[in-house]
Amino acid sequence: MPNILVISDNEVFKADLLDQISRYAPEFNIANAITNADVVVIDEKEDILHEITAKDLKTPLIFLTSQNNMPTAAWQVLEKPLFLSHLLDMIKAAINVFERSADGSLE
């Protein structure tokens, strides 16, 4: 089962999103650290996004934003408000691409 990590300063949003992921995508586990995450969802934390990419981790990063900024470091960017089905599709696609890559890279 793939492990999903959600990073957000908004604890209410994070708790709600994790609850919905658990409810509607039981095939995913909730990760508690980047070291055991297969996909990372980052909510509005561009500094964290750059910190993770600077470490050259191969983990797919999905960036959630309520602004029109599209950080290039993310594998995918999803604008808020979001539909849970779109996010789940992005997570599944990230896992699919990652698992099929020769070197564990999304490029």
JSON list of C-alpha atoms in Angstrom, two decimals:
[
{"chain": "A", "resi": 1, "resn": "MET", "atom": "CA", "xyz": [0.00, 0.00, 0.00]},
{"chain": "A", "resi": 2, "resn": "PRO", "atom": "CA", "xyz": [1.40, 3.40, -0.94]},
{"chain": "A", "resi": 3, "resn": "ASN", "atom": "CA", "xyz": [2.22, 5.84, 1.86]},
{"chain": "A", "resi": 4, "resn": "ILE", "atom": "CA", "xyz": [0.96, 9.41, 1.52]},
{"chain": "A", "resi": 5, "resn": "LEU", "atom": "CA", "xyz": [2.41, 12.31, 3.54]},
{"chain": "A", "resi": 6, "resn": "VAL", "atom": "CA", "xyz": [0.49, 15.60, 3.82]},
{"chain": "A", "resi": 7, "resn": "ILE", "atom": "CA", "xyz": [2.41, 18.71, 4.94]},
{"chain": "A", "resi": 8, "resn": "SER", "atom": "CA", "xyz": [0.36, 21.75, 5.95]},
{"chain": "A", "resi": 9, "resn": "ASP", "atom": "CA", "xyz": [0.41, 24.51, 8.55]},
{"chain": "A", "resi": 10, "resn": "ASN", "atom": "CA", "xyz": [-3.39, 24.48, 8.56]},
{"chain": "A", "resi": 11, "resn": "GLU", "atom": "CA", "xyz": [-4.09, 21.63, 10.97]},
{"chain": "A", "resi": 12, "resn": "VAL", "atom": "CA", "xyz": [-7.86, 21.68, 10.33]},
{"chain": "A", "resi": 13, "resn": "PHE", "atom": "CA", "xyz": [-7.35, 21.38, 6.55]},
{"chain": "A", "resi": 14, "resn": "LYS", "atom": "CA", "xyz": [-4.73, 18.67, 7.03]},
{"chain": "A", "resi": 15, "resn": "ALA", "atom": "CA", "xyz": [-6.92, 16.63, 9.40]},
{"chain": "A", "resi": 16, "resn": "ASP", "atom": "CA", "xyz": [-9.90, 16.94, 7.05]},
{"chain": "A", "resi": 17, "resn": "LEU", "atom": "CA", "xyz": [-7.85, 15.96, 4.00]},
{"chain": "A", "resi": 18, "resn": "LEU", "atom": "CA", "xyz": [-6.31, 12.96, 5.77]},
{"chain": "A", "resi": 19, "resn": "ASP", "atom": "CA", "xyz": [-9.75, 11.86, 6.96]},
{"chain": "A", "resi": 20, "resn": "GLN", "atom": "CA", "xyz": [-11.12, 12.05, 3.42]},
{"chain": "A", "resi": 21, "resn": "ILE", "atom": "CA", "xyz": [-8.14, 10.19, 1.97]},
{"chain": "A", "resi": 22, "resn": "SER", "atom": "CA", "xyz": [-8.57, 7.45, 4.58]},
{"chain": "A", "resi": 23, "resn": "ARG", "atom": "CA", "xyz": [-12.29, 7.24, 3.90]},
{"chain": "A", "resi": 24, "resn": "TYR", "atom": "CA", "xyz": [-12.32, 7.38, 0.10]},
{"chain": "A", "resi": 25, "resn": "ALA", "atom": "CA", "xyz": [-8.95, 5.82, -0.71]},
{"chain": "A", "resi": 26, "resn": "PRO", "atom": "CA", "xyz": [-8.38, 3.06, 1.85]},
{"chain": "A", "resi": 27, "resn": "GLU", "atom": "CA", "xyz": [-5.65, 1.63, -0.39]},
{"chain": "A", "resi": 28, "resn": "PHE", "atom": "CA", "xyz": [-3.37, 4.43, 0.85]},
{"chain": "A", "resi": 29, "resn": "ASN", "atom": "CA", "xyz": [-1.57, 4.52, 4.18]},
{"chain": "A", "resi": 30, "resn": "ILE", "atom": "CA", "xyz": [-0.91, 7.82, 5.92]},
{"chain": "A", "resi": 31, "resn": "ALA", "atom": "CA", "xyz": [2.81, 8.42, 6.35]},
{"chain": "A", "resi": 32, "resn": "ASN", "atom": "CA", "xyz": [4.20, 10.37, 9.27]},
{"chain": "A", "resi": 33, "resn": "ALA", "atom": "CA", "xyz": [7.63, 11.18, 7.79]},
{"chain": "A", "resi": 34, "resn": "ILE", "atom": "CA", "xyz": [9.11, 11.86, 4.39]},
{"chain": "A", "resi": 35, "resn": "THR", "atom": "CA", "xyz": [11.45, 8.89, 4.76]},
{"chain": "A", "resi": 36, "resn": "ASN", "atom": "CA", "xyz": [8.55, 6.45, 4.43]},
{"chain": "A", "resi": 37, "resn": "ALA", "atom": "CA", "xyz": [6.36, 8.46, 2.00]},
{"chain": "A", "resi": 38, "resn": "ASP", "atom": "CA", "xyz": [5.71, 7.35, -1.56]},
{"chain": "A", "resi": 39, "resn": "VAL", "atom": "CA", "xyz": [3.99, 10.65, -2.42]},
{"chain": "A", "resi": 40, "resn": "VAL", "atom": "CA", "xyz": [4.09, 13.99, -0.58]},
{"chain": "A", "resi": 41, "resn": "VAL", "atom": "CA", "xyz": [1.23, 16.48, -0.76]},
{"chain": "A", "resi": 42, "resn": "ILE", "atom": "CA", "xyz": [2.41, 19.97, 0.25]},
{"chain": "A", "resi": 43, "resn": "ASP", "atom": "CA", "xyz": [-0.19, 22.61, 1.11]},
{"chain": "A", "resi": 44, "resn": "GLU", "atom": "CA", "xyz": [0.98, 26.18, 0.39]},
{"chain": "A", "resi": 45, "resn": "LYS", "atom": "CA", "xyz": [4.52, 25.57, 1.76]},
{"chain": "A", "resi": 46, "resn": "GLU", "atom": "CA", "xyz": [6.81, 26.50, -1.12]},
{"chain": "A", "resi": 47, "resn": "ASP", "atom": "CA", "xyz": [9.80, 26.67, 1.24]},
{"chain": "A", "resi": 48, "resn": "ILE", "atom": "CA", "xyz": [9.24, 23.02, 2.22]},
{"chain": "A", "resi": 49, "resn": "LEU", "atom": "CA", "xyz": [8.87, 22.12, -1.45]},
{"chain": "A", "resi": 50, "resn": "HIS", "atom": "CA", "xyz": [12.28, 23.64, -2.23]},
{"chain": "A", "resi": 51, "resn": "GLU", "atom": "CA", "xyz": [13.84, 22.07, 0.86]},
{"chain": "A", "resi": 52, "resn": "ILE", "atom": "CA", "xyz": [12.72, 18.60, -0.23]},
{"chain": "A", "resi": 53, "resn": "THR", "atom": "CA", "xyz": [13.84, 19.05, -3.84]},
{"chain": "A", "resi": 54, "resn": "ALA", "atom": "CA", "xyz": [17.22, 20.38, -2.69]},
{"chain": "A", "resi": 55, "resn": "LYS", "atom": "CA", "xyz": [17.82, 17.05, -0.96]},
{"chain": "A", "resi": 56, "resn": "ASP", "atom": "CA", "xyz": [17.35, 15.37, -4.36]},
{"chain": "A", "resi": 57, "resn": "LEU", "atom": "CA", "xyz": [14.73, 12.96, -3.07]},
{"chain": "A", "resi": 58, "resn": "LYS", "atom": "CA", "xyz": [12.91, 10.99, -5.74]},
{"chain": "A", "resi": 59, "resn": "THR", "atom": "CA", "xyz": [9.55, 11.23, -3.97]},
{"chain": "A", "resi": 60, "resn": "PRO", "atom": "CA", "xyz": [6.77, 12.68, -6.15]},
{"chain": "A", "resi": 61, "resn": "LEU", "atom": "CA", "xyz": [5.61, 16.06, -4.81]},
{"chain": "A", "resi": 62, "resn": "ILE", "atom": "CA", "xyz": [2.10, 17.43, -5.34]},
{"chain": "A", "resi": 63, "resn": "PHE", "atom": "CA", "xyz": [1.76, 21.10, -4.46]},
{"chain": "A", "resi": 64, "resn": "LEU", "atom": "CA", "xyz": [-1.60, 22.59, -3.40]},
{"chain": "A", "resi": 65, "resn": "THR", "atom": "CA", "xyz": [-2.02, 26.34, -3.87]},
{"chain": "A", "resi": 66, "resn": "SER", "atom": "CA", "xyz": [-4.77, 28.93, -3.62]},
{"chain": "A", "resi": 67, "resn": "GLN", "atom": "CA", "xyz": [-2.70, 31.39, -5.65]},
{"chain": "A", "resi": 68, "resn": "ASN", "atom": "CA", "xyz": [-1.69, 31.49, -9.28]},
{"chain": "A", "resi": 69, "resn": "ASN", "atom": "CA", "xyz": [1.90, 30.51, -8.53]},
{"chain": "A", "resi": 70, "resn": "MET", "atom": "CA", "xyz": [3.04, 27.32, -10.18]},
{"chain": "A", "resi": 71, "resn": "PRO", "atom": "CA", "xyz": [6.29, 26.18, -8.59]},
{"chain": "A", "resi": 72, "resn": "THR", "atom": "CA", "xyz": [8.40, 24.23, -11.05]},
{"chain": "A", "resi": 73, "resn": "ALA", "atom": "CA", "xyz": [9.85, 21.98, -8.36]},
{"chain": "A", "resi": 74, "resn": "ALA", "atom": "CA", "xyz": [6.57, 20.11, -7.91]},
{"chain": "A", "resi": 75, "resn": "TRP", "atom": "CA", "xyz": [5.65, 17.09, -10.00]},
{"chain": "A", "resi": 76, "resn": "GLN", "atom": "CA", "xyz": [2.07, 18.38, -10.15]},
{"chain": "A", "resi": 77, "resn": "VAL", "atom": "CA", "xyz": [0.31, 21.52, -8.95]},
{"chain": "A", "resi": 78, "resn": "LEU", "atom": "CA", "xyz": [-3.35, 21.55, -7.95]},
{"chain": "A", "resi": 79, "resn": "GLU", "atom": "CA", "xyz": [-5.21, 24.79, -7.34]},
{"chain": "A", "resi": 80, "resn": "LYS", "atom": "CA", "xyz": [-7.56, 25.14, -4.39]},
{"chain": "A", "resi": 81, "resn": "PRO", "atom": "CA", "xyz": [-10.41, 24.76, -3.89]},
{"chain": "A", "resi": 82, "resn": "LEU", "atom": "CA", "xyz": [-9.81, 21.24, -5.02]},
{"chain": "A", "resi": 83, "resn": "PHE", "atom": "CA", "xyz": [-11.86, 18.17, -5.74]},
{"chain": "A", "resi": 84, "resn": "LEU", "atom": "CA", "xyz": [-10.74, 15.16, -3.74]},
{"chain": "A", "resi": 85, "resn": "SER", "atom": "CA", "xyz": [-11.15, 12.96, -6.81]},
{"chain": "A", "resi": 86, "resn": "HIS", "atom": "CA", "xyz": [-8.60, 15.10, -8.72]},
{"chain": "A", "resi": 87, "resn": "LEU", "atom": "CA", "xyz": [-6.09, 14.87, -5.89]},
{"chain": "A", "resi": 88, "resn": "LEU", "atom": "CA", "xyz": [-6.53, 11.10, -5.58]},
{"chain": "A", "resi": 89, "resn": "ASP", "atom": "CA", "xyz": [-6.09, 10.74, -9.36]},
{"chain": "A", "resi": 90, "resn": "MET", "atom": "CA", "xyz": [-2.85, 12.76, -9.15]},
{"chain": "A", "resi": 91, "resn": "ILE", "atom": "CA", "xyz": [-1.58, 10.61, -6.29]},
{"chain": "A", "resi": 92, "resn": "LYS", "atom": "CA", "xyz": [-2.36, 7.41, -8.21]},
{"chain": "A", "resi": 93, "resn": "ALA", "atom": "CA", "xyz": [-0.71, 8.79, -11.35]},
{"chain": "A", "resi": 94, "resn": "ALA", "atom": "CA", "xyz": [2.41, 9.78, -9.41]},
{"chain": "A", "resi": 95, "resn": "ILE", "atom": "CA", "xyz": [2.70, 6.31, -7.93]},
{"chain": "A", "resi": 96, "resn": "ASN", "atom": "CA", "xyz": [2.09, 4.70, -11.33]},
{"chain": "A", "resi": 97, "resn": "VAL", "atom": "CA", "xyz": [4.75, 6.80, -13.11]},
{"chain": "A", "resi": 98, "resn": "PHE", "atom": "CA", "xyz": [7.24, 6.37, -10.28]},
{"chain": "A", "resi": 99, "resn": "GLU", "atom": "CA", "xyz": [6.83, 2.58, -10.13]},
{"chain": "A", "resi": 100, "resn": "ARG", "atom": "CA", "xyz": [7.29, 2.24, -13.89]},
{"chain": "A", "resi": 101, "resn": "SER", "atom": "CA", "xyz": [10.38, 4.42, -14.17]},
{"chain": "A", "resi": 102, "resn": "ALA", "atom": "CA", "xyz": [13.71, 2.72, -14.68]},
{"chain": "A", "resi": 103, "resn": "ASP", "atom": "CA", "xyz": [15.59, 4.72, -12.06]},
{"chain": "A", "resi": 104, "resn": "GLY", "atom": "CA", "xyz": [12.86, 5.76, -9.64]},
{"chain": "A", "resi": 105, "resn": "SER", "atom": "CA", "xyz": [12.71, 9.20, -11.22]},
{"chain": "A", "resi": 106, "resn": "LEU", "atom": "CA", "xyz": [9.68, 11.05, -12.53]},
{"chain": "A", "resi": 107, "resn": "GLU", "atom": "CA", "xyz": [11.55, 12.77, -15.36]}
]
